[in-house]
XYZ file of C-alpha atoms in Angstrom:
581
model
C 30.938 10.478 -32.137
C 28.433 8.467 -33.964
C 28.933 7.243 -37.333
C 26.317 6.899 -40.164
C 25.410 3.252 -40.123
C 25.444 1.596 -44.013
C 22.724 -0.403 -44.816
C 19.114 -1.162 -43.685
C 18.008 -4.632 -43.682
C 20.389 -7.642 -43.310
C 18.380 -11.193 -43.528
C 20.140 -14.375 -42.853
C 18.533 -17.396 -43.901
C 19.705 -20.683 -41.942
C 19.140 -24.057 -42.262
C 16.765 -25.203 -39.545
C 14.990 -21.689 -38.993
C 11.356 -21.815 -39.128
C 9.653 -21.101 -41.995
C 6.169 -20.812 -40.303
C 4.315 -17.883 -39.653
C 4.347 -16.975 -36.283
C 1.288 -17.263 -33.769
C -0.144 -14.025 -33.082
C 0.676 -12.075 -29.863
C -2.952 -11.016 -28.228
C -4.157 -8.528 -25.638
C -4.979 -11.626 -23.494
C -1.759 -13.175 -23.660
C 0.257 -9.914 -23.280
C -1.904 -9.359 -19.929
C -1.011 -12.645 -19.055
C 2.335 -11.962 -19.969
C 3.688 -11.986 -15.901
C 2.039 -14.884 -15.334
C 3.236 -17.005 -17.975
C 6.746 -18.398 -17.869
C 7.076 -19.815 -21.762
C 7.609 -16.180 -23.165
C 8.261 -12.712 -22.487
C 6.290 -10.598 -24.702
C 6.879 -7.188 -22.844
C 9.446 -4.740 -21.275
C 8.961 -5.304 -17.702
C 8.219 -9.438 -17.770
C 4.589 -7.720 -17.118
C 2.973 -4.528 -17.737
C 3.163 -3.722 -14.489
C 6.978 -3.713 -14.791
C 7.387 -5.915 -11.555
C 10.141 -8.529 -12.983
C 8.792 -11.382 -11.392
C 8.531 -14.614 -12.810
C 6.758 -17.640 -10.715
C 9.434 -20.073 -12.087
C 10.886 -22.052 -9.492
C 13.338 -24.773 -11.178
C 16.199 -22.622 -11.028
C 16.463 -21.313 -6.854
C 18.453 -21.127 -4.270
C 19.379 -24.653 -4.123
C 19.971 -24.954 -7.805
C 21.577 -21.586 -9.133
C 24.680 -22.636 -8.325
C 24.435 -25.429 -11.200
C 23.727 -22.727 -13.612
C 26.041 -22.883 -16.865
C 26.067 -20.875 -20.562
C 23.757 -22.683 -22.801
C 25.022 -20.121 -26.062
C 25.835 -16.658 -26.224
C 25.685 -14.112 -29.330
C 27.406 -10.974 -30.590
C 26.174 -8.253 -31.476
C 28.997 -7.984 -34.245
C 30.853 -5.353 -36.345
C 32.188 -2.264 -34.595
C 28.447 -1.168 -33.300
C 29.580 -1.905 -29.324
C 28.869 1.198 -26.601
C 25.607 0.659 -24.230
C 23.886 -2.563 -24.670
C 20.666 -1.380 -22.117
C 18.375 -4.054 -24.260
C 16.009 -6.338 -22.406
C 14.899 -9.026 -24.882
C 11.546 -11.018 -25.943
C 10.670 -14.367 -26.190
C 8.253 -15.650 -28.380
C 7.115 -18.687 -30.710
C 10.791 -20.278 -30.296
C 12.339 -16.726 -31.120
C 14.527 -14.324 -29.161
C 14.399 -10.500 -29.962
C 17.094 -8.273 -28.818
C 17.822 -4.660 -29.851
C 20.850 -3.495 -29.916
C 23.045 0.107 -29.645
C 22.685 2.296 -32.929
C 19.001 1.095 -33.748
C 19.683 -2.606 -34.792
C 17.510 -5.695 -33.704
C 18.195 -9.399 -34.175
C 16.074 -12.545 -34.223
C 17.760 -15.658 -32.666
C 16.628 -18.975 -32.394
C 15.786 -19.622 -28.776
C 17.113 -22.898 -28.020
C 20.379 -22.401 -30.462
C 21.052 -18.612 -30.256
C 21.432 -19.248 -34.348
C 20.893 -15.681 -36.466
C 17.572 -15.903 -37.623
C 18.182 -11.842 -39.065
C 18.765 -8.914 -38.605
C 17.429 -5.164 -39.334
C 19.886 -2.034 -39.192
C 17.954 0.991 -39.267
C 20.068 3.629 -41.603
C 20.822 6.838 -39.308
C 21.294 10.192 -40.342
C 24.137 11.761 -39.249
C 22.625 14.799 -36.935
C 21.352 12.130 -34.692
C 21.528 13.827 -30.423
C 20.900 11.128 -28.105
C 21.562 12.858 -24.841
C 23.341 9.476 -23.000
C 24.651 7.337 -25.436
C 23.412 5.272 -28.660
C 21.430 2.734 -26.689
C 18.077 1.145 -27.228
C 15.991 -0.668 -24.508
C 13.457 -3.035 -26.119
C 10.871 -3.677 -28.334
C 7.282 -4.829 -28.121
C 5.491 -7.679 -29.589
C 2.449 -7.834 -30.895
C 0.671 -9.549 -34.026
C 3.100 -10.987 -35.920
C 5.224 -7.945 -35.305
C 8.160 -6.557 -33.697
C 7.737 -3.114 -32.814
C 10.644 -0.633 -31.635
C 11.692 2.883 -31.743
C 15.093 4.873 -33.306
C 18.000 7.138 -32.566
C 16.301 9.611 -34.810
C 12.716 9.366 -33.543
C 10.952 6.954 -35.660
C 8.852 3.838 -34.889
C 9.761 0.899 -37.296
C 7.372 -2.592 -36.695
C 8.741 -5.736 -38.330
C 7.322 -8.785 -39.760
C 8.457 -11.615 -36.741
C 9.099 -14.353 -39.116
C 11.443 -12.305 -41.762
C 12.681 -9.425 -40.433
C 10.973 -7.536 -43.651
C 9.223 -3.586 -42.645
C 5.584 -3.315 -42.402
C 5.433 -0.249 -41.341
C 7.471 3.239 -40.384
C 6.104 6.096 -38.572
C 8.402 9.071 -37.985
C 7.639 10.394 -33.977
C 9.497 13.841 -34.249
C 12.546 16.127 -36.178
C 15.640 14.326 -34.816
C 17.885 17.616 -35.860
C 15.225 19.296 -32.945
C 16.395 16.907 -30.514
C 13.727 14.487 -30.244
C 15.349 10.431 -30.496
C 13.934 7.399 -29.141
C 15.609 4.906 -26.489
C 12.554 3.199 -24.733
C 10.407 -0.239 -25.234
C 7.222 0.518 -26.737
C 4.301 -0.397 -24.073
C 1.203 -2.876 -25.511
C -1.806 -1.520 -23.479
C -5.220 -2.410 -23.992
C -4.988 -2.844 -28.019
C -2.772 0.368 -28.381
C 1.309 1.086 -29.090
C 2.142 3.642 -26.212
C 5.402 5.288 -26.491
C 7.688 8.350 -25.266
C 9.915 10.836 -26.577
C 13.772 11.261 -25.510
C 15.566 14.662 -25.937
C 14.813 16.287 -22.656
C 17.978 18.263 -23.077
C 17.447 19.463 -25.792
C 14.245 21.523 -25.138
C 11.924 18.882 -26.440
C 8.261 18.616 -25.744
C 7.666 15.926 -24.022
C 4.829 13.223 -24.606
C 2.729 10.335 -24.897
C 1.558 8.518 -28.151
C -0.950 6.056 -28.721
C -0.971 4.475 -31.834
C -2.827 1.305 -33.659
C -0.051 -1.420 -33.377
C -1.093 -3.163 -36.693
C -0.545 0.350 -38.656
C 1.182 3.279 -36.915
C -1.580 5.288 -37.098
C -2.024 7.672 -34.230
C -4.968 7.597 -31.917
C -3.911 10.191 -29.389
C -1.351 12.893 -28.072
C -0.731 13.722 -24.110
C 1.745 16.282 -24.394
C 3.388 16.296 -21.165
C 4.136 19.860 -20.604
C 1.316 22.240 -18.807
C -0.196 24.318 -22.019
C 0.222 22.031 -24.432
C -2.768 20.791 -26.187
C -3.775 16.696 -26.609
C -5.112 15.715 -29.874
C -7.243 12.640 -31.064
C -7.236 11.148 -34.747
C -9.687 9.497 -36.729
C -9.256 6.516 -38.521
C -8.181 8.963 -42.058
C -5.867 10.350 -39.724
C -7.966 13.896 -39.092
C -7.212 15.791 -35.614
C -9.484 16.756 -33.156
C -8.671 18.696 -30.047
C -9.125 16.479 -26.382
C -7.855 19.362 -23.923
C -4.662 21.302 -22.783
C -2.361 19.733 -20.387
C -2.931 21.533 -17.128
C -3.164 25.463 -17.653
C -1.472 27.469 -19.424
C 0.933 29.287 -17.351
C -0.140 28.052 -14.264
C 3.480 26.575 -13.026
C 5.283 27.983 -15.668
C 6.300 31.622 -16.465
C 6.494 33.474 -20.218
C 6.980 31.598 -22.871
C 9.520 28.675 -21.390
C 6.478 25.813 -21.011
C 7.411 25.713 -24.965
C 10.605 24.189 -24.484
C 9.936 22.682 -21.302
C 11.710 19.278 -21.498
C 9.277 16.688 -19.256
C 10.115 14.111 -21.840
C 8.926 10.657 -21.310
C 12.026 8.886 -22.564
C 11.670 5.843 -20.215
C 8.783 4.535 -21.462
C 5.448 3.508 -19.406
C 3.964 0.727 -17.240
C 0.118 -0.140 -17.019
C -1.832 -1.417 -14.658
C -5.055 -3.761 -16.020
C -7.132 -3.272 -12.331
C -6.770 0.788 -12.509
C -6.927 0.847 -16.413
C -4.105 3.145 -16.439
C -0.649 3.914 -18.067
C 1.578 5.558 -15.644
C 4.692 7.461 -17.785
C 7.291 9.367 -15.762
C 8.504 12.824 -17.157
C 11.962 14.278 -17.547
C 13.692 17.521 -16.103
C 12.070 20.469 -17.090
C 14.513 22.862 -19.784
C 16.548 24.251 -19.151
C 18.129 23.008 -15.951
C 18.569 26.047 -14.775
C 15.849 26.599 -12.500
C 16.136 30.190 -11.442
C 14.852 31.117 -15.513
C 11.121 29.315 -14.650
C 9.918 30.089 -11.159
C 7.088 27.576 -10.682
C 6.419 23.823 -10.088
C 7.069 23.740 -13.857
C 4.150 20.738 -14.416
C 4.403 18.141 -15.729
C 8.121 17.765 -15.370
C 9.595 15.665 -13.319
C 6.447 13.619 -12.586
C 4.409 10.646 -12.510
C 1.382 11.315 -14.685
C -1.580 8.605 -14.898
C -2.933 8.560 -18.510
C -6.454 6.646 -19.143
C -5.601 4.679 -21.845
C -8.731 4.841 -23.602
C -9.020 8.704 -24.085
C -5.539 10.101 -23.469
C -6.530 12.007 -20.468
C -3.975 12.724 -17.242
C -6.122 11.207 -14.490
C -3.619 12.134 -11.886
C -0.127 12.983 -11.140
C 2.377 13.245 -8.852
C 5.095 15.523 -9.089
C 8.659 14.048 -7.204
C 11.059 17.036 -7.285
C 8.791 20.577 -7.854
C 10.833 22.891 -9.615
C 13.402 20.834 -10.633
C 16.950 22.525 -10.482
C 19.342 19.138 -10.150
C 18.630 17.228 -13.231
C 16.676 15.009 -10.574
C 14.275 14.005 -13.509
C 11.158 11.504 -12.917
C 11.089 9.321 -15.316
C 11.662 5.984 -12.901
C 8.888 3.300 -13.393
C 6.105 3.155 -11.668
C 5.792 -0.522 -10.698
C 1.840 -1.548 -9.064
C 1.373 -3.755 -6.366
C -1.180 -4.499 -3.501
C -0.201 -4.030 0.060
C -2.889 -3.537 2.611
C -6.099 -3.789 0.635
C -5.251 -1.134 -2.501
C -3.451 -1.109 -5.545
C -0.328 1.122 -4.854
C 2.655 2.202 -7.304
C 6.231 2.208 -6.359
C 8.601 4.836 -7.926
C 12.358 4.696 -6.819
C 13.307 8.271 -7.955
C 16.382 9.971 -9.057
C 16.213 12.296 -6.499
C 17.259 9.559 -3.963
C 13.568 8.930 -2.258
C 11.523 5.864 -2.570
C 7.759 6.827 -3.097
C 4.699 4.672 -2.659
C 1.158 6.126 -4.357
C -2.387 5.017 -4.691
C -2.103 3.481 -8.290
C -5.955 4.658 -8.571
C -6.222 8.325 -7.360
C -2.349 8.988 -7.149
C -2.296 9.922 -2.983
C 1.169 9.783 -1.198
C 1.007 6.774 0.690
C 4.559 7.132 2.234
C 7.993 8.336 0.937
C 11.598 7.625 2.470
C 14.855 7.421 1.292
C 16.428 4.383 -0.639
C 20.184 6.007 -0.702
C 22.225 7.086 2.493
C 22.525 11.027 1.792
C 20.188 13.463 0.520
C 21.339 17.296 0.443
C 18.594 19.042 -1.358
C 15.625 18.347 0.718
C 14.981 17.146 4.760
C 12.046 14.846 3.969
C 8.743 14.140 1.945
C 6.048 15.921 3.765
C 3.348 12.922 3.796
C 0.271 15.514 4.104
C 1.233 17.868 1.456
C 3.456 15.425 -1.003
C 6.199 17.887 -1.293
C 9.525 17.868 -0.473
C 11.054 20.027 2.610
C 13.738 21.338 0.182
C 17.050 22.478 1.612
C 17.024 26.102 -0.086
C 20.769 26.568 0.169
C 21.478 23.019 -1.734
C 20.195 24.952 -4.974
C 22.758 26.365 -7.270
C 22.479 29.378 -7.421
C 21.262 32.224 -9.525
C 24.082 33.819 -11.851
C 22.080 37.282 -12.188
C 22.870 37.616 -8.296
C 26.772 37.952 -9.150
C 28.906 38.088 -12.315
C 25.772 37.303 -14.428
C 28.074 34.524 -15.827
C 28.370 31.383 -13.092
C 26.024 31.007 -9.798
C 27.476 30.123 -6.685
C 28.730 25.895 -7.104
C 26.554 23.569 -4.947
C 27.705 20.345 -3.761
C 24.519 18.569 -3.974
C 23.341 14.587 -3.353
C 22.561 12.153 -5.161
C 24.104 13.616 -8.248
C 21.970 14.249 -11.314
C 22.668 10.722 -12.575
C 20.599 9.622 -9.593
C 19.963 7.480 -7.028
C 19.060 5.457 -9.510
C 18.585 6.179 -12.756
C 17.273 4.032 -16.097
C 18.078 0.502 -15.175
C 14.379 -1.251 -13.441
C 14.030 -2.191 -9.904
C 12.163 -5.520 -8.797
C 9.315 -6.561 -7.133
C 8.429 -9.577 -5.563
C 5.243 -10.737 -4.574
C 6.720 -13.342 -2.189
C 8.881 -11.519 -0.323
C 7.029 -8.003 -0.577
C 10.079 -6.603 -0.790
C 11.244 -4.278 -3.958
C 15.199 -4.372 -5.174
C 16.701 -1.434 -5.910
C 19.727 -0.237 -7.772
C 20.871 2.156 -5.896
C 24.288 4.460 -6.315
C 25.516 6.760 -4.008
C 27.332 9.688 -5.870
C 26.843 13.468 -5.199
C 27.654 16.483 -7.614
C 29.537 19.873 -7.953
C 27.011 21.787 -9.844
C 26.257 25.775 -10.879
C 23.822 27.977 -12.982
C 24.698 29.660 -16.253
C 22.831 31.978 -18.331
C 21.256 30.002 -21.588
C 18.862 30.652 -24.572
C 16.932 27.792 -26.701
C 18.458 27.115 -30.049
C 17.012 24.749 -31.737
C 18.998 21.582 -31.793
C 21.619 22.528 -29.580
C 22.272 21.803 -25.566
C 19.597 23.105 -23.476
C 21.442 23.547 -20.192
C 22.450 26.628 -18.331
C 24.172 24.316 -16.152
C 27.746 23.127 -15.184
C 28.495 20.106 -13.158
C 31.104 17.511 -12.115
C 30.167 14.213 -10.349
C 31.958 12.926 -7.325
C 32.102 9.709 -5.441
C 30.526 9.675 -1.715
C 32.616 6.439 -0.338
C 36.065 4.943 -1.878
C 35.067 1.153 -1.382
C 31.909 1.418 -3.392
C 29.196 3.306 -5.330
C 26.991 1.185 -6.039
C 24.227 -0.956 -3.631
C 21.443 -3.712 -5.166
C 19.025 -2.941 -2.110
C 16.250 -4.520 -0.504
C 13.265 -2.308 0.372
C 10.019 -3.117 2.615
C 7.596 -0.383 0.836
C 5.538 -0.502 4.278
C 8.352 0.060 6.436
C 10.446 2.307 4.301
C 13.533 0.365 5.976
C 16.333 -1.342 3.587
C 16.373 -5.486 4.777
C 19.492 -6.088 3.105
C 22.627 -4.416 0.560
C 24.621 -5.860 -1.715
C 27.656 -2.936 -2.302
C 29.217 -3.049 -5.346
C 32.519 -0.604 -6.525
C 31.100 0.679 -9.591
C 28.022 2.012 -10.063
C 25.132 -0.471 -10.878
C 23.612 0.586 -14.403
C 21.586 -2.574 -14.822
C 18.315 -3.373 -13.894
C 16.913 -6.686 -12.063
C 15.032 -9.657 -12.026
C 13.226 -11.816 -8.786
C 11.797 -14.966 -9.139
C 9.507 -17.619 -6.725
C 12.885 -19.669 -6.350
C 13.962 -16.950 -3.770
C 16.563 -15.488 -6.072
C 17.622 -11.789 -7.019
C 19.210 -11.500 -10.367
C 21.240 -8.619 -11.284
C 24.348 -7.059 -13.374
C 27.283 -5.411 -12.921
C 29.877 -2.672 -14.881
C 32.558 -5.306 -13.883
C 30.783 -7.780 -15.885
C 28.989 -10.205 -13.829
C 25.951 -11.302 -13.854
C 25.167 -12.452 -10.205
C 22.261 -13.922 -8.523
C 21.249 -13.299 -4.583
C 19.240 -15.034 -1.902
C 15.961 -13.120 -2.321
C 15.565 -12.998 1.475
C 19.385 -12.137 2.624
C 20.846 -10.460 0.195
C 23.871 -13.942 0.000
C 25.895 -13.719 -3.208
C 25.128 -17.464 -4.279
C 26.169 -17.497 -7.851
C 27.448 -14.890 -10.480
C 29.317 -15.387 -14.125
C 31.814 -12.835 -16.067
C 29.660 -11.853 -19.135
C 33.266 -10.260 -20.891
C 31.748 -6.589 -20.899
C 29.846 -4.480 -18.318
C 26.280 -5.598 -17.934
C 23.667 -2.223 -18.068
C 20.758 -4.318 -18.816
C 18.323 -6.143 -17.031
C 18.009 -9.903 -16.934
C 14.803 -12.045 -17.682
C 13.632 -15.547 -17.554
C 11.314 -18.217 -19.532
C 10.837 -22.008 -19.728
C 10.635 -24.114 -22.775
C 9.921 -27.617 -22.461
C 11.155 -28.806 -19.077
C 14.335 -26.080 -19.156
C 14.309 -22.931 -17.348
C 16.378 -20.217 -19.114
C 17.968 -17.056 -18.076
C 19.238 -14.455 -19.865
C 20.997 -10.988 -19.792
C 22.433 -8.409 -22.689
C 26.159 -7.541 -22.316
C 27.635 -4.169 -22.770
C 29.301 -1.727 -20.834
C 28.272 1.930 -22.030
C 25.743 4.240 -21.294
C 25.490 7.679 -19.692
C 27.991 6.854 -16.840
C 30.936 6.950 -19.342
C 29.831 9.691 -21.547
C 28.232 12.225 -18.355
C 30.439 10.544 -15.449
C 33.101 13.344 -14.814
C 35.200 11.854 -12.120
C 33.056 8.690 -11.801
C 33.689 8.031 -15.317
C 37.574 8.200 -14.883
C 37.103 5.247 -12.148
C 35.654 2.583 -14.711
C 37.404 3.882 -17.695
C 39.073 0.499 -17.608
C 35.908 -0.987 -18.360
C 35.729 -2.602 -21.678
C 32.704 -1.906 -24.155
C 31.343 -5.402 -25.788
C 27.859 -6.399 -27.405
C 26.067 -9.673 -26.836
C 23.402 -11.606 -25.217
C 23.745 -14.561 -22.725
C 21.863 -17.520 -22.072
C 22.028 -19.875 -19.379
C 20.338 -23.416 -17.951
C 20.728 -25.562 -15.360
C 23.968 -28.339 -16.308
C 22.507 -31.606 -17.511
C 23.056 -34.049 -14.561
């Protein structure tokens, strides 16, 4: 399925591009960063991942006005997911894109400034397609992760490598999808490969170097490590306790990988990651909350310890996962978190000492539990909604389950919104259930760490998906937008009262904050699995949104995917502006 890519560094030189070396990204300006409307210097507009912007000439009055200012492809035969959110910095646009490429484009022009194809090996085992989210700025460098788990940071002005860490064994099925996170001087990354019996993790690194200042394994009985400056070890504590939640030796391969990425909150002084399914997925091999999978976990940035964390879905057996961002916010006097999960409820925490706050659902059914116990934190599971056990008949297939939302979610990779105008968060929701059994399974290394069989089905024939608006206080939804397909992409609010959003049909649409009123959208020419951001230059506000139908939905959809099998695969970015008067 994935071809060895040719080449590793293509520079274009262009008459007009700048020549002069780029001003620095700081700490100050990246905490700034959601704040500021002339850049975007992180995943999330913010570290806080609340894709806002405060930018106000393009709004409910004016959208409608909005027209392409350029677009760019991608090129060659290198199409499938496009799940990139870009950067904007010192006149530059960076965009990854699928198989481990990124390109530098002149802001105003959308002009090639160059390009870097990282050369992949061909054992490469992304679990959900080739895609790549982001990078991170910092320096004069562009910093983003690999198909076959390495770090690569690049000089912002030529495209030329400064440095090259490699994160894990790719052929042990450890690969890299996420935006690197800039928090408090450090590179903070994740690990992908949760079905592959990976270990998941957290990284902190020196962003000038690659050099690693600390582990957080993210599996209980793993140990943490911190390095000195020549790179020597030193032990900083297990993760949990060793065989606490988890029984014999399966906390070895226990999945929890952090293949998201993080958010961080400056008032807390913490990095909130999200952790995968535990391995394998079948649940009735590893009796046990099996910590820290499927979980929030709150890392102090500083020393690499878990602070606190909150596990969503104990004892995983759906593929329910946890890796959703945790987005802060204040509502009544604290610093909370919101996390909508895969597992189809909507959780608010204490950002600072990680207490349930209140939990209710964001998607119409739920089969596998009643409710969030708000005293307790854990769900009121709905025993016979897990598959069940294949040693309790033929020893070959459990009894089938039909069990909602299906393991692709309630929502899934693509970021909600939050708005601190309308105090209201938007949601990409999809309403899908799942077919699903047990099988026996053994860890190999490198190959499919299941023990599970599955088929997804659609809930409703006149859609699947719903952008949603949710009141965090009230737990109620203020408005839905329903859409046929399933949404895949994430979204964007701004002060001008709008909702911005994409489609698998192709559109890229914006909403009435407040009602949820369609008031503008545009055919991008592919499906649109990325979210959308925004930045003025000059006296121009710009918006724009990566193109490119593909992802997990296609690849993991089973009668989903024969729905949108129509839908064409593409690979480009577009820009847009207000039309001159």
């Amino acid at each position: 399925m994935y071809k060895k890519i040719l080449g590793t560094l293509i520079l274009s030189t262009l008459s007009g591009a700048m020549t002069a070396h780029a001003a620095g990204v700081t700490d100050a300006m990246i905490a700034n960063d959601a704040k500021s409307g002339n850049d975007v210097l992180s995943y999330g507009m913010g570290t806080e991942g609340q894709r806002y912007s405060a930018l106000t000439q393009i709004n409910t009055k004016t959208v409608s006005k909005l027209v392409p200012a350029w677009s760019f492809s991608f090129g060659g035969e290198k199409q499938r997911g496009q799940e990139s959110q870009p950067l904007i910095h010192n006149g530059k646009m960076f965009v990854t894109g699928s198989y481990s490429r990124i390109f530098a484009l002149d802001m105003k022009t959308g002009a090639k400034l160059w390009k870097y194809e990282h050369r992949l090996p061909e054992g490469i085992m992304p679990c959900c397609d080739v895609v790549n989210r982001g990078a991170a700025l910092y320096d004069n460098l562009v910093i983003f992760s690999t198909l076959d788990a390495q770090l690569i940071a690049l000089d912002q002005d030529t495209g030329n490598v400064v440095w090259k860490e490699k994160v894990d064994d790719y052929a042990a099925g450890y690969s890299n999808t996420a935006a690197p996170l800039i928090a408090k001087g450090l590179l903070l990354t994740g690990v992908s490969g949760g079905e592959f019996g990976v270990v998941g993790r957290v990284e902190a690194r020196d962003p000038r170097t690659g050099q690693l200042v600390w582990v957080r394994p993210t599996v209980e009985g793993h140990m943490g490590y911190k390095f000195d400056k020549d790179g020597k070890k030193t032990e900083i504590g297990i993760s949990g306790t060793t065989n606490k939640t988890w029984p014999g030796d399966l906390w070895k391969t226990g999945g929890a990988a952090t293949w998201l990425g993080g958010t961080f909150d400056a008032k807390t002084g913490l990095a909130y990651f999200g952790t995968g399914n535990p391995s394998p997925w079948n649940s009735h091999l590893r009796p046990g909350d099996n910590l820290y999978s499927s979980s929030t976990v709150a890392i102090d940035v500083a020393t690499g310890q878990i602070k606190w964390h909150y596990q969503t879905t104990p004892h995983d057996g759906w593929d329910y996962d946890g890796v959703n961002e945790f987005v802060t916010f204040d509502m009544g006097g604290k610093r909370l978190g919101g996390k909508a999960d895969r597992n189809g409820f909507f959780y608010v925490i204490d950002a600072t000492t990680g207490k349930l706050e209140n939990a209710f659902p964001f998607v119409k059914k739920i089969t596998w539990a009643t409710s969030i116990d708000l005293k307790t934190g854990r769900p009121n599971f709905v025993d016979a909604n897990r598959p069940g056990d294949p040693t309790k008949g033929d020893g070959k297939t459990g009894s089938t389950v039909f069990a909602v939302p299906s393991f692709l979610g309630g929502k899934n990779q693509m970021p909600m919104a939050y708005s601190p105008k309308t105090n209201l968060f938007y949601v990409p929701a999809n309403e899908w259930g799942m077919e699903i059994h047990n099988e026996p399974v053994t860890y190999k290394k490198g190959g499919a760490y299941l023990g599970a069989g599955f088929t997804i089905k659609t809930l409703h024939d006149d859609y699947i998906g719903a952008l949603r608006a949710m009141d965090p206080k009230t737990g109620k939804i203020v408005w839905e937008n329903k859409n046929a397909a399933p949404l895949w992409g994430g979204v964007m609010s701004t002060a001008g009262d709008l909702v911005f959003y994409g489609t698998p049909e192709g559109f890229l649409k914006a909403l009435d904050a407040r009602t949820g009123k369609e008031l503008w959208k545009f055919q991008t020419g592919s499906g649109v699995v990325a979210p959308p951001i925004t930045w003025q230059e000059g006296d121009t506000q710009y918006v724009a949104v990566v193109s490119g139908w593909g992802g997990a939905v296609p690849l993991w959809g089973g009668d989903v995917a024969s729905k949108v099998n129509y839908l064409e695969q593409g690979g480009s970015v577009w820009v847009f502006k207000l039309a001159s008067k």
